[in-house]
PDB file of C-alpha atoms in Angstrom:
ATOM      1  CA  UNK A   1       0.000   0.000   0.000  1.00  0.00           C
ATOM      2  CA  UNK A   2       1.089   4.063  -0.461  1.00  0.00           C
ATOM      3  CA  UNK A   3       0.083   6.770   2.410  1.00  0.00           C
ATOM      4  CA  UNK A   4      -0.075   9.537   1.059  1.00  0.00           C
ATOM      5  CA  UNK A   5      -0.971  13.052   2.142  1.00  0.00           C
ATOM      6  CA  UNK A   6      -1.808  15.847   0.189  1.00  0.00           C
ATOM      7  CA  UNK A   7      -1.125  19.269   1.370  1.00  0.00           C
ATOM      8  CA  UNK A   8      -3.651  20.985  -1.269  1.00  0.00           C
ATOM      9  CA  UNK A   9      -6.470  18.645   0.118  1.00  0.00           C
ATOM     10  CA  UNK A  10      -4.577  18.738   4.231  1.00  0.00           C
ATOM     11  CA  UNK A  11      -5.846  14.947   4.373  1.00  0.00           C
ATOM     12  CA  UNK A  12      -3.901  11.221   3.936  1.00  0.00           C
ATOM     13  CA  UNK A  13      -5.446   8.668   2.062  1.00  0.00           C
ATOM     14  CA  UNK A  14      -4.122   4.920   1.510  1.00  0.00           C
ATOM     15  CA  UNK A  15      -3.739   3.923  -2.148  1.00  0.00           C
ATOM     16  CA  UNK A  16      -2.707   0.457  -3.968  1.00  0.00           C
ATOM     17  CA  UNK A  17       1.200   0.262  -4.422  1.00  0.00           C
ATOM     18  CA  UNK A  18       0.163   0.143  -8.470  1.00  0.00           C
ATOM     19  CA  UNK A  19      -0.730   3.440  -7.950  1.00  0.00           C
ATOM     20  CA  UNK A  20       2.569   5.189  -7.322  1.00  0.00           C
ATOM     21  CA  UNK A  21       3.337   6.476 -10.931  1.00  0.00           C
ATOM     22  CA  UNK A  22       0.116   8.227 -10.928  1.00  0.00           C
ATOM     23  CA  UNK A  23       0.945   9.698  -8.081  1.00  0.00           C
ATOM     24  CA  UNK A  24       4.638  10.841  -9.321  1.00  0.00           C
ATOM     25  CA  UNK A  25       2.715  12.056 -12.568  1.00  0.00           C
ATOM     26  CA  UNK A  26       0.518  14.138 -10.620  1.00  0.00           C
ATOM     27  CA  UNK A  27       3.776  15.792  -8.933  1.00  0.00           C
ATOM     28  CA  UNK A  28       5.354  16.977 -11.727  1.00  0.00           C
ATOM     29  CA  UNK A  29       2.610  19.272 -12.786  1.00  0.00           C
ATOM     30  CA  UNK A  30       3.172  20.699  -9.507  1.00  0.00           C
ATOM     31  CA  UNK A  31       5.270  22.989  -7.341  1.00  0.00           C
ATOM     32  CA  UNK A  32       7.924  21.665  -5.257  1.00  0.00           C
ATOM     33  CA  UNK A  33       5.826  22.671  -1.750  1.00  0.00           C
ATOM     34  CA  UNK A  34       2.385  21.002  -3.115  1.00  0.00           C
ATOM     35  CA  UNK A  35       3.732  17.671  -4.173  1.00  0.00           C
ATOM     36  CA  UNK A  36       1.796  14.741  -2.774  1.00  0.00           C
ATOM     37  CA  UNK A  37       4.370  13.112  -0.070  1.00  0.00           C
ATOM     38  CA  UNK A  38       3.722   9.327   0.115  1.00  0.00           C
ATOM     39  CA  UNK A  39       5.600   6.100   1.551  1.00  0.00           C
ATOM     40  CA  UNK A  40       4.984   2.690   0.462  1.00  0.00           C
ATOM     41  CA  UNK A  41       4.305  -0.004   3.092  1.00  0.00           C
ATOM     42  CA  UNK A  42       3.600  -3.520   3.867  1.00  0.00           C
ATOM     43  CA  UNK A  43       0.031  -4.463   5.357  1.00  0.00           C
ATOM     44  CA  UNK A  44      -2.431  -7.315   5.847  1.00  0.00           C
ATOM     45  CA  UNK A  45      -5.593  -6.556   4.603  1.00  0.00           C
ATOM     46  CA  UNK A  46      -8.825  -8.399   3.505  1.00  0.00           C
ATOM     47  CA  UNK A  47      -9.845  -7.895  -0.155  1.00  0.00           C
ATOM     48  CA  UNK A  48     -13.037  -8.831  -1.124  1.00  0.00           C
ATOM     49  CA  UNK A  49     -14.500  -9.975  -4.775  1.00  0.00           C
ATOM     50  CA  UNK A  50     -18.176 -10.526  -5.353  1.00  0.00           C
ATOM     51  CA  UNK A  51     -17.898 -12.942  -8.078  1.00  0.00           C
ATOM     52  CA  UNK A  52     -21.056 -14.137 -10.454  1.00  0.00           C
ATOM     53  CA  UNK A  53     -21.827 -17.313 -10.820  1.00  0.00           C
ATOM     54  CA  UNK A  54     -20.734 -17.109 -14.638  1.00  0.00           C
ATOM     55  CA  UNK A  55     -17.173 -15.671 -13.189  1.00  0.00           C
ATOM     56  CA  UNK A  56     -17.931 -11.545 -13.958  1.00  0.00           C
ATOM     57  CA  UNK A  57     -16.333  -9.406 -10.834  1.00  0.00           C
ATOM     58  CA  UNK A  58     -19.526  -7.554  -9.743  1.00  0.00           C
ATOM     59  CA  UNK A  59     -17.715  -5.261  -6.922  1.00  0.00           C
ATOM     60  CA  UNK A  60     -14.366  -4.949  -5.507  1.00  0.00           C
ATOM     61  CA  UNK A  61     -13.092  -3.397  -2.579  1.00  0.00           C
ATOM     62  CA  UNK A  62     -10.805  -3.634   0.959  1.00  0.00           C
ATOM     63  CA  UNK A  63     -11.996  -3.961   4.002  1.00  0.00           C
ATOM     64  CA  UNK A  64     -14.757  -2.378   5.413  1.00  0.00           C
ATOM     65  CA  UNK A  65     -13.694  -3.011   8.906  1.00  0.00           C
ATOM     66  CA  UNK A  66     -11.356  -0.886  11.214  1.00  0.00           C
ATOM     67  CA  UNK A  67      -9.280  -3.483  11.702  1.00  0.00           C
ATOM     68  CA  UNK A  68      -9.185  -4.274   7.921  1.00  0.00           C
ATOM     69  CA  UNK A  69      -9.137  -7.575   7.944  1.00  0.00           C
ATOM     70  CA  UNK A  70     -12.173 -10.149   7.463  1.00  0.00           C
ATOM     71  CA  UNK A  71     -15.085 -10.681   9.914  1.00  0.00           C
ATOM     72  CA  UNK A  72     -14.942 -14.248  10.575  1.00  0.00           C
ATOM     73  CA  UNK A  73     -13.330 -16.332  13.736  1.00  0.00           C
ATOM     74  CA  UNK A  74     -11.674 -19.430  12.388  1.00  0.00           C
ATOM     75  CA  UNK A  75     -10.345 -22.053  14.408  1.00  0.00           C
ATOM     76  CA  UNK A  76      -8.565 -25.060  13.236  1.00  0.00           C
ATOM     77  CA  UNK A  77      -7.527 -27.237  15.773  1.00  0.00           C
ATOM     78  CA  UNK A  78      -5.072 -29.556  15.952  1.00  0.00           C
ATOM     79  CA  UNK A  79      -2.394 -28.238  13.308  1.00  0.00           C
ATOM     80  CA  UNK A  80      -0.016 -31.441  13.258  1.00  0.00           C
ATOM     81  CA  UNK A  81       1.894 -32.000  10.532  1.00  0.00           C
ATOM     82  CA  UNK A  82      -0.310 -29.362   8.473  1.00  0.00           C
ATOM     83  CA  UNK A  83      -2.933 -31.418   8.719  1.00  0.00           C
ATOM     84  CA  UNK A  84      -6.315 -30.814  10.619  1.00  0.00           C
ATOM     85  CA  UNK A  85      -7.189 -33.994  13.087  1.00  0.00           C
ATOM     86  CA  UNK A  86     -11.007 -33.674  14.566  1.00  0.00           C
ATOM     87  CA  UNK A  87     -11.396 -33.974  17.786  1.00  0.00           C
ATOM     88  CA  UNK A  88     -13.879 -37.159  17.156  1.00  0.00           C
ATOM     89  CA  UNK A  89     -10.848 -39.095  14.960  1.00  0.00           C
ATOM     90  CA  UNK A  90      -9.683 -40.391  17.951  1.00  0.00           C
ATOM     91  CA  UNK A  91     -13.009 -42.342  18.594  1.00  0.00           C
ATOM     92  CA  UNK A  92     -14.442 -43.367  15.378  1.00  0.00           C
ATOM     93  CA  UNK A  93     -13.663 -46.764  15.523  1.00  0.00           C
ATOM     94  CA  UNK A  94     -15.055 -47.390  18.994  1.00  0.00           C
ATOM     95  CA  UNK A  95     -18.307 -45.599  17.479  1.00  0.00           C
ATOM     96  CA  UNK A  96     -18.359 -47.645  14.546  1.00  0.00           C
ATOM     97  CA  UNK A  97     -17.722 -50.658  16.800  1.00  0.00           C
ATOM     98  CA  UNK A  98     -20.959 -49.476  18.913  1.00  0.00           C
ATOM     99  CA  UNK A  99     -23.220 -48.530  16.193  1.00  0.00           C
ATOM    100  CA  UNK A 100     -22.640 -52.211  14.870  1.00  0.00           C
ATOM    101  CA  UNK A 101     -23.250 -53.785  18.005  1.00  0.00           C
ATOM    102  CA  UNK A 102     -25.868 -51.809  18.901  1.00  0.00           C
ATOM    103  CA  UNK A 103     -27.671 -52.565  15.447  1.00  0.00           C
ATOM    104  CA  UNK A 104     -26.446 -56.858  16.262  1.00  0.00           C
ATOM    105  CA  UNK A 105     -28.486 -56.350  19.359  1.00  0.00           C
ATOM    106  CA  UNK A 106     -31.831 -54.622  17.826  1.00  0.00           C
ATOM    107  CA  UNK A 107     -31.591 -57.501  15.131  1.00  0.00           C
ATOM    108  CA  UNK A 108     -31.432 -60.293  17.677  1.00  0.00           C
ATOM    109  CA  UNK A 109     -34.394 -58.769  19.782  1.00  0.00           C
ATOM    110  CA  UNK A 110     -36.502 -58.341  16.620  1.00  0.00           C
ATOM    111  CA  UNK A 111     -35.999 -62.239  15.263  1.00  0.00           C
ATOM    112  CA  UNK A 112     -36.140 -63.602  18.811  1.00  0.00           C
ATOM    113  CA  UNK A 113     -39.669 -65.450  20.017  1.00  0.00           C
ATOM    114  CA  UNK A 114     -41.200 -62.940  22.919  1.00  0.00           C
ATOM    115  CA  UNK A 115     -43.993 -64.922  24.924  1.00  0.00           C
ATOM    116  CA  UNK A 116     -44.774 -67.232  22.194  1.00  0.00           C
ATOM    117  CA  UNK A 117     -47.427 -69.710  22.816  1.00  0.00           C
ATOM    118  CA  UNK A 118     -47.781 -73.123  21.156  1.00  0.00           C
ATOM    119  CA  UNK A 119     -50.772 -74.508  21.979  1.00  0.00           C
ATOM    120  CA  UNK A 120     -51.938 -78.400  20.379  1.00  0.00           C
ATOM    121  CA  UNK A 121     -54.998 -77.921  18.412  1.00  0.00           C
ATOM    122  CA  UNK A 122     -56.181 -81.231  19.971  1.00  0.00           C
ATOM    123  CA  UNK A 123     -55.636 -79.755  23.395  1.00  0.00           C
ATOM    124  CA  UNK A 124     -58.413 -77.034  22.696  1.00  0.00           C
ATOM    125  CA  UNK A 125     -61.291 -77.316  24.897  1.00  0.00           C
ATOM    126  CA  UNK A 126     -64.870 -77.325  23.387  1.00  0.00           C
ATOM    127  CA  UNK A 127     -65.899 -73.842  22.787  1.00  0.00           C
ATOM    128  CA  UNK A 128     -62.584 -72.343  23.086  1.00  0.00           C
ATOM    129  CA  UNK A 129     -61.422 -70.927  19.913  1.00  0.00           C
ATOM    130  CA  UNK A 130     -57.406 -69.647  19.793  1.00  0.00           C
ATOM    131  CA  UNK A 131     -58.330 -65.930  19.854  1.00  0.00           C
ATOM    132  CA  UNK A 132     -59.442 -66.866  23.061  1.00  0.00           C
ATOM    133  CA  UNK A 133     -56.566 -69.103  24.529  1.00  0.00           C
ATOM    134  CA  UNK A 134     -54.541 -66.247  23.460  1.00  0.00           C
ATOM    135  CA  UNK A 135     -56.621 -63.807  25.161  1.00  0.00           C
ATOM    136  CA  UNK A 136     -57.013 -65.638  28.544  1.00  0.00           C
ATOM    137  CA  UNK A 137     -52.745 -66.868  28.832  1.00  0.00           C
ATOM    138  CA  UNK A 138     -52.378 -62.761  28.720  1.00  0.00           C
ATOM    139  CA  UNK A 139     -54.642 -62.325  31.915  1.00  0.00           C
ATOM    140  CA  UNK A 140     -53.581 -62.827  35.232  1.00  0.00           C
ATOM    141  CA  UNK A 141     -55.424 -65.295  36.947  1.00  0.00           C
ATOM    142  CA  UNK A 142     -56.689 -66.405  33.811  1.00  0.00           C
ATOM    143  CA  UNK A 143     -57.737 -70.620  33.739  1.00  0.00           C
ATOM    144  CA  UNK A 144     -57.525 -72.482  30.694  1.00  0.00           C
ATOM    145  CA  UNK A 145     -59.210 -76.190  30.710  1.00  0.00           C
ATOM    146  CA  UNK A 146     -57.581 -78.797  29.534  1.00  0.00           C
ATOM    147  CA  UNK A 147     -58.322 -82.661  29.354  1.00  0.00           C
ATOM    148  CA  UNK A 148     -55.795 -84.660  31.742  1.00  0.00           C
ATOM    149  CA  UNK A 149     -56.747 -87.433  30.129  1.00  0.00           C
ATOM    150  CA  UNK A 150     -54.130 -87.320  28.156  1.00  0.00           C
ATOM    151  CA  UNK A 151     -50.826 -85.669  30.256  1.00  0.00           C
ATOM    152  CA  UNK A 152     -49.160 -84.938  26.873  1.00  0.00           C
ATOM    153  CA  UNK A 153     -50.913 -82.533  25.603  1.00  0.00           C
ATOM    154  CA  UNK A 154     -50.586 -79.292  27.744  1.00  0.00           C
ATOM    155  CA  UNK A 155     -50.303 -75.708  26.412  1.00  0.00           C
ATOM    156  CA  UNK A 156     -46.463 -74.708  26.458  1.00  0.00           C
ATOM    157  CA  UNK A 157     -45.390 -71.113  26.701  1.00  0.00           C
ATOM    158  CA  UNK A 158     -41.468 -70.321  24.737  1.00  0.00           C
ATOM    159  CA  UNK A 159     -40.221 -67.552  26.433  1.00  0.00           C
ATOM    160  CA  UNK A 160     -36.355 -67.311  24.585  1.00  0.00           C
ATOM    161  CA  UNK A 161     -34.023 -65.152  24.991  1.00  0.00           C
ATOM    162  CA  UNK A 162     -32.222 -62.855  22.593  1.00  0.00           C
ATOM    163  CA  UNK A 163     -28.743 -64.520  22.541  1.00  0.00           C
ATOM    164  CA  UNK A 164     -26.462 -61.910  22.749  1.00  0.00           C
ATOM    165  CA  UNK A 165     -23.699 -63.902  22.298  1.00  0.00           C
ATOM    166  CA  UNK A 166     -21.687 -61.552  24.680  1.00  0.00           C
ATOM    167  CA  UNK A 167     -22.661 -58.549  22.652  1.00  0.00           C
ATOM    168  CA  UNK A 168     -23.832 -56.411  26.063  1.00  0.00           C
ATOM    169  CA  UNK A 169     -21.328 -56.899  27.631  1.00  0.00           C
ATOM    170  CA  UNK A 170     -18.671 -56.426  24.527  1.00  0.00           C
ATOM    171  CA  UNK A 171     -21.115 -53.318  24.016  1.00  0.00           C
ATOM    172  CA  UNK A 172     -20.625 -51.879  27.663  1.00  0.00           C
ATOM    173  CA  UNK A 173     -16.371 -52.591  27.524  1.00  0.00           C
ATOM    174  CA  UNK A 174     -16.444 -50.065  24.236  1.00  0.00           C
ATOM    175  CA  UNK A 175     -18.336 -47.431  25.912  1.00  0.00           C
ATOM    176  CA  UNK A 176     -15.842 -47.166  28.739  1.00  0.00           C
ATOM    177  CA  UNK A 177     -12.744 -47.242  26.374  1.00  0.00           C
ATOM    178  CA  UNK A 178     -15.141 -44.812  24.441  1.00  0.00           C
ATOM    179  CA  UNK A 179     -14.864 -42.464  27.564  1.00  0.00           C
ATOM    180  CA  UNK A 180     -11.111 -43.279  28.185  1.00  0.00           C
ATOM    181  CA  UNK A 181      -9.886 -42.658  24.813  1.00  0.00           C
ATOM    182  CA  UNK A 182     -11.828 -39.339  24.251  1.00  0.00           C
ATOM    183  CA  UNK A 183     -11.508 -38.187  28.060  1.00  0.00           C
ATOM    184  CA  UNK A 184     -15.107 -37.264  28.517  1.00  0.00           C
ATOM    185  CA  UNK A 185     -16.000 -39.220  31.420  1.00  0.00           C
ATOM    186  CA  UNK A 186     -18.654 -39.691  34.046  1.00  0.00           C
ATOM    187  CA  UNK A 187     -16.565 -37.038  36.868  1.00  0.00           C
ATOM    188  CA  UNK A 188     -16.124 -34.368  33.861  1.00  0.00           C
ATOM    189  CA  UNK A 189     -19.793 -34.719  33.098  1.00  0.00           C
ATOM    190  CA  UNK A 190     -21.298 -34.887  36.804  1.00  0.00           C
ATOM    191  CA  UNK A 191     -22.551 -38.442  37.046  1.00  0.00           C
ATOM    192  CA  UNK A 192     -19.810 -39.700  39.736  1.00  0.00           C
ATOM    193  CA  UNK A 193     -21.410 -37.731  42.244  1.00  0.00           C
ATOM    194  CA  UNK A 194     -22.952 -39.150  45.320  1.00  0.00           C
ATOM    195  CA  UNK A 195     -24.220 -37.384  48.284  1.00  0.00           C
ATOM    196  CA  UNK A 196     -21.361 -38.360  50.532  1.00  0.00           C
ATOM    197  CA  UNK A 197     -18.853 -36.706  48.039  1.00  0.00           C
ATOM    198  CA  UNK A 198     -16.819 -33.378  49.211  1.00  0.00           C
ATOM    199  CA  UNK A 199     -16.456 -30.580  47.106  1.00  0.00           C
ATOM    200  CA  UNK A 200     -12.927 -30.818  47.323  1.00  0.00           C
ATOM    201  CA  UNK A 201     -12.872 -34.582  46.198  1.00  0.00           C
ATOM    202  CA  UNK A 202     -15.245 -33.429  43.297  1.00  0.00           C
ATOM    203  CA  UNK A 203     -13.352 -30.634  42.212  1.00  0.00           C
ATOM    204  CA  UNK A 204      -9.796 -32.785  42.362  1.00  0.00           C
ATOM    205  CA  UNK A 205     -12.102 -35.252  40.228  1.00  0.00           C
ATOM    206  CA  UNK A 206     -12.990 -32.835  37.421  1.00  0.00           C
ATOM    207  CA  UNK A 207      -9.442 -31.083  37.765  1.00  0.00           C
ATOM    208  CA  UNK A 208      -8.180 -34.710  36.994  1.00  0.00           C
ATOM    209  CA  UNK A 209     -10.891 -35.011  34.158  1.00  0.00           C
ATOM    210  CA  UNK A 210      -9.851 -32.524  32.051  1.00  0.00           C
ATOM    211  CA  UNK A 211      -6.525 -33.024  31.875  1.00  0.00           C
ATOM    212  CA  UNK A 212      -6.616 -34.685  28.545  1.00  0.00           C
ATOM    213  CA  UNK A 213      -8.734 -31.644  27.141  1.00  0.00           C
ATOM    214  CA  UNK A 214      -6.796 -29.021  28.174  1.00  0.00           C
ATOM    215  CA  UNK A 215      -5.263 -28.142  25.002  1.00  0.00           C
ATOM    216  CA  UNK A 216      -8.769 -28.717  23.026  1.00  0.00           C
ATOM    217  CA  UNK A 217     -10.551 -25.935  25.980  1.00  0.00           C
ATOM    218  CA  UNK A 218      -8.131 -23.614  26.092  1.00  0.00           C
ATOM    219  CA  UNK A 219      -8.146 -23.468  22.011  1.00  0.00           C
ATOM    220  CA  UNK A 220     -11.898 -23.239  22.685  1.00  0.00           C
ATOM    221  CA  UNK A 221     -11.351 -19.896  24.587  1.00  0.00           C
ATOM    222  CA  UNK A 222      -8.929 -18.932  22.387  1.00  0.00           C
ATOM    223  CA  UNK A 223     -11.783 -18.948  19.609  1.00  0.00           C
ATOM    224  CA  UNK A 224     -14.178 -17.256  21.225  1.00  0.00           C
ATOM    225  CA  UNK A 225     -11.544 -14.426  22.555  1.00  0.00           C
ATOM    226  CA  UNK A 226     -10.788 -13.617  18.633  1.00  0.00           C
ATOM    227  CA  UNK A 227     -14.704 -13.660  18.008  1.00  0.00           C
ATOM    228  CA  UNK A 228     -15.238 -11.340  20.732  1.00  0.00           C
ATOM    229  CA  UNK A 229     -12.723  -8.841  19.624  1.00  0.00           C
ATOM    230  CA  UNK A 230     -14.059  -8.600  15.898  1.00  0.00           C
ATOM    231  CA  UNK A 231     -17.634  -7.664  17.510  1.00  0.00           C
ATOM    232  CA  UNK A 232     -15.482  -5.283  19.016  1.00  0.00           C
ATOM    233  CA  UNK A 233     -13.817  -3.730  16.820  1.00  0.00           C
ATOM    234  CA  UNK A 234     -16.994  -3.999  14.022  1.00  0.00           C
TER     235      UNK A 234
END
């Protein structure tokens, strides 16, 4: 950029650096005591282009801001290597892991037999139709004759279970290495907290909790500090 100031106008005005043999033109037409004094200098500023879709420039200028830059907070977190790493990286295979087992478990509960009744179609007493067998084995208290003549033929009730396999309990193991892998655990989030727990045993807790997100909070604050100072300055 070029500051300039103009002692015919007594003001200073920036200008583009493209703009200095203009301004040396300008000079020569006049006297030595009204010639434009200017300095060229180095500064970050925010340019903006309002592009059309079909690629014509529709306006063009510098910052409108005081602090003539752009009016956005941007945060990227972690920078290792160059590269950006999400916060959630770290646990995306424990949550594909879950989702999986969670969707094994809904599977086996859907295709396992829930209060199933199998009831002999010779054991049906007269005037009993299965609508009703079904409705009385629902009701407590509910009697249903049968003929003991024959001791083989009683109603039977199949009451299976879903056959996890383990999966619960596999299920429950990635949820805590969920929590120990991304650091969000039950004393950060409150839940470890009984009635017969000091404050000082809480806050050593939480103080202990956050530990692994120290770096990610204090980023955090760092983000909304920057925000707060472009409202500021706006």
């Amino acid at each position: 950029m070029i500051r300039c100031y103009d002692p015919v106008e007594w003001g200073g005005f920036l200008l583009p650096a493209s703009a200095a043999p203009r301004i040396e033109k300008e000079n020569r037409g006049r006297a030595e005591e009204a010639r434009i004094a200017f300095r060229e200098f180095d500064t970050v500023r925010w340019h903006c282009r309002w592009l059309a879709p079909t690629g014509e420039l529709l306006d063009s200028y510098d910052s409108p801001w005081p602090h003539g830059g752009h009016p956005f907070a941007v945060k990227l977190y972690p920078m290792t290597d160059g590269e950006i790493h999400p916060f959630v990286e770290d646990v995306i295979d424990q949550q594909r892991t879950i989702n999986r087992l969670i969707t094994m478990l809904d599977t086996m509960l859907g295709v396992s037999a829930k209060g199933a009744l199998l009831f002999p179609l010779r054991a049906l007493p007269p005037g009993y139709r299965l609508p009703d067998i079904a409705a009385a084995w629902s009701i407590p208290g509910a009697v249903i004759p049968f003929d003991t003549a024959d001791t083989n033929l009683r109603p039977m009730q199949v009451s299976g279970s879903s056959g996890d396999c383990g999966a619960a309990s596999l299920l429950s193991m990635e949820m805590k290495l969920f929590e120990q892998i991304s650091g969000v655990n039950g004393a950060i989030q409150g839940r470890e907290v009984t009635a017969n727990t000091s404050a000082a045993l809480f806050d050593a807790r939480t103080r202990n909790a956050t530990t692994a997100l120290i770096d990610l909070l204090e980023s955090f604050d760092s983000f909304v500090e920057e925000r707060n100072r472009l409202i500021k300055q706006s």
